[in-house]
Short mmCIF file of C-alpha atoms in Angstrom, two decimals:
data_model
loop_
_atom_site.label_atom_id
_atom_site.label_comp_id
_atom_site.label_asym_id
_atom_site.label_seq_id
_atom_site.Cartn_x
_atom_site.Cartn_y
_atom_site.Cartn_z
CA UNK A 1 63.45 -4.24 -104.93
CA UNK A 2 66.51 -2.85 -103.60
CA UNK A 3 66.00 0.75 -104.22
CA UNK A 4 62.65 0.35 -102.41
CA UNK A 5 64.57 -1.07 -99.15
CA UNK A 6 67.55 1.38 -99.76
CA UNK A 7 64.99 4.25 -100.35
CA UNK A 8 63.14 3.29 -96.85
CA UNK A 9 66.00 3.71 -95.04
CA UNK A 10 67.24 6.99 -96.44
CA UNK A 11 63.66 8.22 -95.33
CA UNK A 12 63.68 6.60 -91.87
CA UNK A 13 66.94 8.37 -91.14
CA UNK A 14 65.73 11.71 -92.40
CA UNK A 15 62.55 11.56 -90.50
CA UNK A 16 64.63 10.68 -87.43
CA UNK A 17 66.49 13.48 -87.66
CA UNK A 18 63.66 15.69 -87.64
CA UNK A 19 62.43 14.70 -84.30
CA UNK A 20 62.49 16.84 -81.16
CA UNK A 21 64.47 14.52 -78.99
CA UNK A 22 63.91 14.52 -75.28
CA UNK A 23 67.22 16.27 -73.02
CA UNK A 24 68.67 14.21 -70.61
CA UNK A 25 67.25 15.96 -67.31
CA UNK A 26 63.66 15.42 -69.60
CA UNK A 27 64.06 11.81 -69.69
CA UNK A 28 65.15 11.70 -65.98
CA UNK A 29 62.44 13.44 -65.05
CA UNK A 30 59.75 11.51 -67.35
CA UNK A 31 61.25 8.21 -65.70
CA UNK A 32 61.47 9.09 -62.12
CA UNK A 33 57.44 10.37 -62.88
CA UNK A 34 57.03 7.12 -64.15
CA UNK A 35 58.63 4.92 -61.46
CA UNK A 36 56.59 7.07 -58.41
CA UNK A 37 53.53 6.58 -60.14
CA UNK A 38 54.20 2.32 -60.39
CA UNK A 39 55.26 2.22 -57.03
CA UNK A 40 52.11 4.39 -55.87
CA UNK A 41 49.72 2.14 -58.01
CA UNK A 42 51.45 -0.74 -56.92
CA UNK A 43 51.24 0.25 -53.37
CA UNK A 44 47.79 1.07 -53.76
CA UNK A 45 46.79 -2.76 -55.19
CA UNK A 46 48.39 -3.95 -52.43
CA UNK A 47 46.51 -2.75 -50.02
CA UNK A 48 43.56 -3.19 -51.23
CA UNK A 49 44.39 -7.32 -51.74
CA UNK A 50 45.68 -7.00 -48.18
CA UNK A 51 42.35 -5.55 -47.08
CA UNK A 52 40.12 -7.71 -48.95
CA UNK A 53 42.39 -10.77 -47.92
CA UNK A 54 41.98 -9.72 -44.30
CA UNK A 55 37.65 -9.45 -45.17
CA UNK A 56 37.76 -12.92 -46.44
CA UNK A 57 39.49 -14.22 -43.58
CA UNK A 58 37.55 -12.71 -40.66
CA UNK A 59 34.13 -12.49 -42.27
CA UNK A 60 33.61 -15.74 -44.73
CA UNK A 61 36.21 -18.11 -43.68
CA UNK A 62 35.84 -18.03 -40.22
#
């Protein structure tokens, strides 16, 4: 049992060090990329509950 948990690890930390890490100014980009599009999207939903709020309130509440 523990050379099966001790042999998982070993390959877990040779698999991670064959991955092709991101560099920083990747990540940076990839998150600012990732924060425009939320904001756009969230942006976007907003207006459109705004819009449909307003269309409620002039044309089936009132």
């Amino acid at each position: 049992m523990n050379n099966n948990i001790i042999n998982f690890f070993r390959e877990a930390k040779a698999e991670l060090k064959k991955v092709n890490w991101p560099t920083k100014n990747q990540t940076i980009n990839y998150t600012l990329i990732v924060i425009g599009i939320s904001l756009a999207v969230a942006i976007f939903l907003g207006g459109l509950d705004y819009f449909f709020g307003y269309l409620l309130k002039t044309f089936i509440i009132n």
